[in-house]
Amino acid sequence: MALVHDAAGRLWAAEFCAEPGRIAKSLSRFGIGPVNAADVPAPERFADAFSAYFRGDLRALEQLPTGAFGSDFERAVWAELRYIPAGETRSYGDIARALGGAASGPGPNARAVGSANGRNPLAIVVPCHRVIGTDGSLTGYAGGLETKRWLLAHEGWRAAQAGLF
């Protein structure tokens, strides 16, 4: 994981390192950066929280302080994602409906939620891996579908369709 944080101890990005430069690109959309993590050592609580999560404490990342940026809609989607408990999933349509929209059509819809989900800079902390297709299928994930499968299994989720694993 690559982490971007500030001197105040807020986490701005946590991403898998599969695509170098993705974090900088995400943050530059909001006028944040460039960030040189070597200038500001990561607070030990970040490493402790991620280690605890991967050891099985699935709530360890919930209280990490994060920076806030993104459009109003993106922030609303990302906030809604944090309500999905470990071991559970929601569809893109479920998220749209929770935000007062519908699975399709005007207003917040599954496609808009998917776009916002894909721009989430805080992988695992804002659990976009817990969002799946309406039919139960695993859909895109910046860390890769194998990582998404692993994270969901780590959290105790069992696919309704045995073929997904």
PDB file of C-alpha atoms in Angstrom:
ATOM      1  CA  MET A   1       0.000   0.000   0.000  1.00  0.00           C
ATOM      2  CA  ALA A   2       1.103   3.520  -0.713  1.00  0.00           C
ATOM      3  CA  LEU A   3      -0.087   6.101   1.797  1.00  0.00           C
ATOM      4  CA  VAL A   4      -0.279   9.864   1.408  1.00  0.00           C
ATOM      5  CA  HIS A   5      -0.739  11.888   4.574  1.00  0.00           C
ATOM      6  CA  ASP A   6      -0.162  15.382   5.828  1.00  0.00           C
ATOM      7  CA  ALA A   7       1.735  16.824   8.785  1.00  0.00           C
ATOM      8  CA  ALA A   8      -1.543  17.015  10.746  1.00  0.00           C
ATOM      9  CA  GLY A   9      -1.789  13.214  10.626  1.00  0.00           C
ATOM     10  CA  ARG A  10      -4.681  12.956   8.154  1.00  0.00           C
ATOM     11  CA  LEU A  11      -4.657  10.234   5.547  1.00  0.00           C
ATOM     12  CA  TRP A  12      -5.384  11.582   2.049  1.00  0.00           C
ATOM     13  CA  ALA A  13      -4.782   8.458  -0.012  1.00  0.00           C
ATOM     14  CA  ALA A  14      -4.200   4.764   0.502  1.00  0.00           C
ATOM     15  CA  GLU A  15      -3.795   2.857  -2.706  1.00  0.00           C
ATOM     16  CA  PHE A  16      -2.356  -0.310  -4.096  1.00  0.00           C
ATOM     17  CA  CYS A  17       0.823   0.405  -5.992  1.00  0.00           C
ATOM     18  CA  ALA A  18      -0.198  -1.339  -9.214  1.00  0.00           C
ATOM     19  CA  GLU A  19      -0.391   1.945 -11.140  1.00  0.00           C
ATOM     20  CA  PRO A  20       2.444   4.338 -10.288  1.00  0.00           C
ATOM     21  CA  GLY A  21       1.334   7.942 -10.241  1.00  0.00           C
ATOM     22  CA  ARG A  22      -2.351   7.177  -9.693  1.00  0.00           C
ATOM     23  CA  ILE A  23      -2.330   8.788  -6.245  1.00  0.00           C
ATOM     24  CA  ALA A  24      -0.750  11.988  -7.527  1.00  0.00           C
ATOM     25  CA  LYS A  25      -3.263  12.098 -10.381  1.00  0.00           C
ATOM     26  CA  SER A  26      -6.180  11.588  -7.970  1.00  0.00           C
ATOM     27  CA  LEU A  27      -5.015  14.338  -5.650  1.00  0.00           C
ATOM     28  CA  SER A  28      -4.074  16.774  -8.414  1.00  0.00           C
ATOM     29  CA  ARG A  29      -7.733  16.901  -9.523  1.00  0.00           C
ATOM     30  CA  PHE A  30      -8.364  18.783  -6.287  1.00  0.00           C
ATOM     31  CA  GLY A  31      -5.255  20.943  -6.279  1.00  0.00           C
ATOM     32  CA  ILE A  32      -3.488  18.767  -3.704  1.00  0.00           C
ATOM     33  CA  GLY A  33       0.147  17.907  -4.250  1.00  0.00           C
ATOM     34  CA  PRO A  34       2.745  17.218  -5.147  1.00  0.00           C
ATOM     35  CA  VAL A  35       3.207  15.254  -1.953  1.00  0.00           C
ATOM     36  CA  ASN A  36       6.564  14.010  -0.779  1.00  0.00           C
ATOM     37  CA  ALA A  37       5.881  11.473   1.943  1.00  0.00           C
ATOM     38  CA  ALA A  38       9.584  11.387   2.816  1.00  0.00           C
ATOM     39  CA  ASP A  39       9.214  14.926   4.189  1.00  0.00           C
ATOM     40  CA  VAL A  40       6.520  13.887   6.666  1.00  0.00           C
ATOM     41  CA  PRO A  41       7.022  10.487   8.318  1.00  0.00           C
ATOM     42  CA  ALA A  42       3.828   8.428   8.472  1.00  0.00           C
ATOM     43  CA  PRO A  43       2.228   8.349  11.887  1.00  0.00           C
ATOM     44  CA  GLU A  44       2.778   4.968  13.487  1.00  0.00           C
ATOM     45  CA  ARG A  45      -0.980   4.603  13.967  1.00  0.00           C
ATOM     46  CA  PHE A  46      -1.391   4.168  10.180  1.00  0.00           C
ATOM     47  CA  ALA A  47       0.969   1.193  10.072  1.00  0.00           C
ATOM     48  CA  ASP A  48      -0.578  -0.191  13.252  1.00  0.00           C
ATOM     49  CA  ALA A  49      -4.109   0.150  11.875  1.00  0.00           C
ATOM     50  CA  PHE A  50      -3.316  -1.514   8.541  1.00  0.00           C
ATOM     51  CA  SER A  51      -1.395  -4.304  10.292  1.00  0.00           C
ATOM     52  CA  ALA A  52      -4.308  -4.887  12.666  1.00  0.00           C
ATOM     53  CA  TYR A  53      -6.767  -4.980   9.751  1.00  0.00           C
ATOM     54  CA  PHE A  54      -4.711  -7.588   7.901  1.00  0.00           C
ATOM     55  CA  ARG A  55      -4.327  -9.611  11.119  1.00  0.00           C
ATOM     56  CA  GLY A  56      -8.132  -9.786  11.395  1.00  0.00           C
ATOM     57  CA  ASP A  57      -9.263  -6.669  13.293  1.00  0.00           C
ATOM     58  CA  LEU A  58     -11.688  -5.615  10.563  1.00  0.00           C
ATOM     59  CA  ARG A  59     -12.640  -2.382  12.338  1.00  0.00           C
ATOM     60  CA  ALA A  60      -9.061  -1.150  12.758  1.00  0.00           C
ATOM     61  CA  LEU A  61      -9.230   1.339   9.868  1.00  0.00           C
ATOM     62  CA  GLU A  62     -12.596   2.875  10.749  1.00  0.00           C
ATOM     63  CA  GLN A  63     -11.314   5.688  12.953  1.00  0.00           C
ATOM     64  CA  LEU A  64      -8.316   6.813  10.923  1.00  0.00           C
ATOM     65  CA  PRO A  65      -8.483  10.571  10.338  1.00  0.00           C
ATOM     66  CA  THR A  66      -8.791  11.361   6.658  1.00  0.00           C
ATOM     67  CA  GLY A  67      -8.566  14.461   4.529  1.00  0.00           C
ATOM     68  CA  ALA A  68     -11.701  15.541   2.695  1.00  0.00           C
ATOM     69  CA  PHE A  69     -11.749  16.420  -0.982  1.00  0.00           C
ATOM     70  CA  GLY A  70     -13.741  15.464  -4.033  1.00  0.00           C
ATOM     71  CA  SER A  71     -17.019  16.716  -5.392  1.00  0.00           C
ATOM     72  CA  ASP A  72     -20.034  16.844  -3.090  1.00  0.00           C
ATOM     73  CA  PHE A  73     -21.409  13.721  -4.773  1.00  0.00           C
ATOM     74  CA  GLU A  74     -18.112  11.825  -4.474  1.00  0.00           C
ATOM     75  CA  ARG A  75     -17.867  12.679  -0.774  1.00  0.00           C
ATOM     76  CA  ALA A  76     -21.474  11.511  -0.279  1.00  0.00           C
ATOM     77  CA  VAL A  77     -20.733   8.193  -2.016  1.00  0.00           C
ATOM     78  CA  TRP A  78     -17.503   7.700  -0.063  1.00  0.00           C
ATOM     79  CA  ALA A  79     -19.287   8.464   3.216  1.00  0.00           C
ATOM     80  CA  GLU A  80     -21.985   5.913   2.357  1.00  0.00           C
ATOM     81  CA  LEU A  81     -19.331   3.281   1.650  1.00  0.00           C
ATOM     82  CA  ARG A  82     -18.048   3.644   5.196  1.00  0.00           C
ATOM     83  CA  TYR A  83     -21.443   2.460   6.470  1.00  0.00           C
ATOM     84  CA  ILE A  84     -21.042  -0.951   4.805  1.00  0.00           C
ATOM     85  CA  PRO A  85     -19.925  -3.334   7.566  1.00  0.00           C
ATOM     86  CA  ALA A  86     -17.038  -5.708   6.989  1.00  0.00           C
ATOM     87  CA  GLY A  87     -18.303  -8.994   5.615  1.00  0.00           C
ATOM     88  CA  GLU A  88     -21.233  -7.356   3.842  1.00  0.00           C
ATOM     89  CA  THR A  89     -21.641  -5.904   0.374  1.00  0.00           C
ATOM     90  CA  ARG A  90     -23.945  -3.456  -1.370  1.00  0.00           C
ATOM     91  CA  SER A  91     -24.673  -2.962  -5.041  1.00  0.00           C
ATOM     92  CA  TYR A  92     -24.049   0.270  -6.895  1.00  0.00           C
ATOM     93  CA  GLY A  93     -27.840   0.634  -7.098  1.00  0.00           C
ATOM     94  CA  ASP A  94     -28.141   0.174  -3.324  1.00  0.00           C
ATOM     95  CA  ILE A  95     -25.722   3.062  -2.798  1.00  0.00           C
ATOM     96  CA  ALA A  96     -27.600   5.240  -5.309  1.00  0.00           C
ATOM     97  CA  ARG A  97     -30.905   4.553  -3.525  1.00  0.00           C
ATOM     98  CA  ALA A  98     -29.324   5.318  -0.136  1.00  0.00           C
ATOM     99  CA  LEU A  99     -28.361   8.709  -1.570  1.00  0.00           C
ATOM    100  CA  GLY A 100     -31.913   9.406  -2.677  1.00  0.00           C
ATOM    101  CA  GLY A 101     -31.586   8.263  -6.265  1.00  0.00           C
ATOM    102  CA  ALA A 102     -32.464   5.174  -8.238  1.00  0.00           C
ATOM    103  CA  ALA A 103     -30.485   2.301  -9.691  1.00  0.00           C
ATOM    104  CA  SER A 104     -30.832   3.942 -13.120  1.00  0.00           C
ATOM    105  CA  GLY A 105     -32.224   7.115 -14.611  1.00  0.00           C
ATOM    106  CA  PRO A 106     -31.686  10.730 -13.573  1.00  0.00           C
ATOM    107  CA  GLY A 107     -30.153  11.762 -10.283  1.00  0.00           C
ATOM    108  CA  PRO A 108     -27.785   9.612  -8.283  1.00  0.00           C
ATOM    109  CA  ASN A 109     -27.710   6.294 -10.116  1.00  0.00           C
ATOM    110  CA  ALA A 110     -25.612   3.159 -10.205  1.00  0.00           C
ATOM    111  CA  ARG A 111     -23.423   4.454 -13.037  1.00  0.00           C
ATOM    112  CA  ALA A 112     -22.662   7.715 -11.184  1.00  0.00           C
ATOM    113  CA  VAL A 113     -21.940   5.746  -8.005  1.00  0.00           C
ATOM    114  CA  GLY A 114     -19.600   3.483  -9.972  1.00  0.00           C
ATOM    115  CA  SER A 115     -17.698   6.493 -11.300  1.00  0.00           C
ATOM    116  CA  ALA A 116     -17.342   8.011  -7.833  1.00  0.00           C
ATOM    117  CA  ASN A 117     -16.397   4.622  -6.421  1.00  0.00           C
ATOM    118  CA  GLY A 118     -13.623   4.323  -9.006  1.00  0.00           C
ATOM    119  CA  ARG A 119     -12.151   7.660  -7.917  1.00  0.00           C
ATOM    120  CA  ASN A 120     -11.980   6.709  -4.232  1.00  0.00           C
ATOM    121  CA  PRO A 121      -8.420   7.535  -3.114  1.00  0.00           C
ATOM    122  CA  LEU A 122      -8.672   5.660   0.197  1.00  0.00           C
ATOM    123  CA  ALA A 123      -8.648   1.964  -0.691  1.00  0.00           C
ATOM    124  CA  ILE A 124      -9.771  -0.302   2.165  1.00  0.00           C
ATOM    125  CA  VAL A 125     -10.241   2.705   4.518  1.00  0.00           C
ATOM    126  CA  VAL A 126     -13.232   3.768   2.404  1.00  0.00           C
ATOM    127  CA  PRO A 127     -14.261   0.202   1.517  1.00  0.00           C
ATOM    128  CA  CYS A 128     -15.115   0.468  -2.167  1.00  0.00           C
ATOM    129  CA  HIS A 129     -14.241  -3.232  -2.454  1.00  0.00           C
ATOM    130  CA  ARG A 130     -17.558  -3.948  -0.696  1.00  0.00           C
ATOM    131  CA  VAL A 131     -19.548  -2.681  -3.687  1.00  0.00           C
ATOM    132  CA  ILE A 132     -20.571  -5.347  -6.194  1.00  0.00           C
ATOM    133  CA  GLY A 133     -22.899  -5.709  -9.160  1.00  0.00           C
ATOM    134  CA  THR A 134     -26.642  -6.106  -8.626  1.00  0.00           C
ATOM    135  CA  ASP A 135     -26.346  -9.728  -9.768  1.00  0.00           C
ATOM    136  CA  GLY A 136     -23.677 -10.413  -7.131  1.00  0.00           C
ATOM    137  CA  SER A 137     -20.794 -10.245  -9.593  1.00  0.00           C
ATOM    138  CA  LEU A 138     -17.496  -8.729  -8.646  1.00  0.00           C
ATOM    139  CA  THR A 139     -16.904  -5.667 -10.759  1.00  0.00           C
ATOM    140  CA  GLY A 140     -13.858  -3.473 -11.335  1.00  0.00           C
ATOM    141  CA  TYR A 141     -11.444  -2.616  -8.576  1.00  0.00           C
ATOM    142  CA  ALA A 142      -8.307  -0.467  -8.842  1.00  0.00           C
ATOM    143  CA  GLY A 143      -6.328  -3.065  -6.877  1.00  0.00           C
ATOM    144  CA  GLY A 144      -7.516  -5.824  -9.240  1.00  0.00           C
ATOM    145  CA  LEU A 145     -10.356  -8.321  -8.927  1.00  0.00           C
ATOM    146  CA  GLU A 146      -8.142 -10.909  -7.214  1.00  0.00           C
ATOM    147  CA  THR A 147      -7.399  -8.359  -4.506  1.00  0.00           C
ATOM    148  CA  LYS A 148     -11.097  -7.533  -4.209  1.00  0.00           C
ATOM    149  CA  ARG A 149     -11.916 -11.257  -3.848  1.00  0.00           C
ATOM    150  CA  TRP A 150      -9.207 -11.625  -1.206  1.00  0.00           C
ATOM    151  CA  LEU A 151     -10.383  -8.582   0.772  1.00  0.00           C
ATOM    152  CA  LEU A 152     -13.995  -9.768   0.761  1.00  0.00           C
ATOM    153  CA  ALA A 153     -12.972 -13.295   1.815  1.00  0.00           C
ATOM    154  CA  HIS A 154     -10.689 -11.834   4.512  1.00  0.00           C
ATOM    155  CA  GLU A 155     -13.717  -9.967   5.863  1.00  0.00           C
ATOM    156  CA  GLY A 156     -15.840 -13.122   5.913  1.00  0.00           C
ATOM    157  CA  TRP A 157     -18.044 -12.423   2.884  1.00  0.00           C
ATOM    158  CA  ARG A 158     -19.289 -15.450   1.041  1.00  0.00           C
ATOM    159  CA  ALA A 159     -20.486 -14.987  -2.511  1.00  0.00           C
ATOM    160  CA  ALA A 160     -24.080 -16.006  -3.164  1.00  0.00           C
ATOM    161  CA  GLN A 161     -22.815 -17.432  -6.439  1.00  0.00           C
ATOM    162  CA  ALA A 162     -20.185 -20.098  -5.811  1.00  0.00           C
ATOM    163  CA  GLY A 163     -18.700 -19.376  -9.244  1.00  0.00           C
ATOM    164  CA  LEU A 164     -17.402 -16.004  -8.096  1.00  0.00           C
ATOM    165  CA  PHE A 165     -14.614 -17.655  -6.119  1.00  0.00           C
TER     166      PHE A 165
END
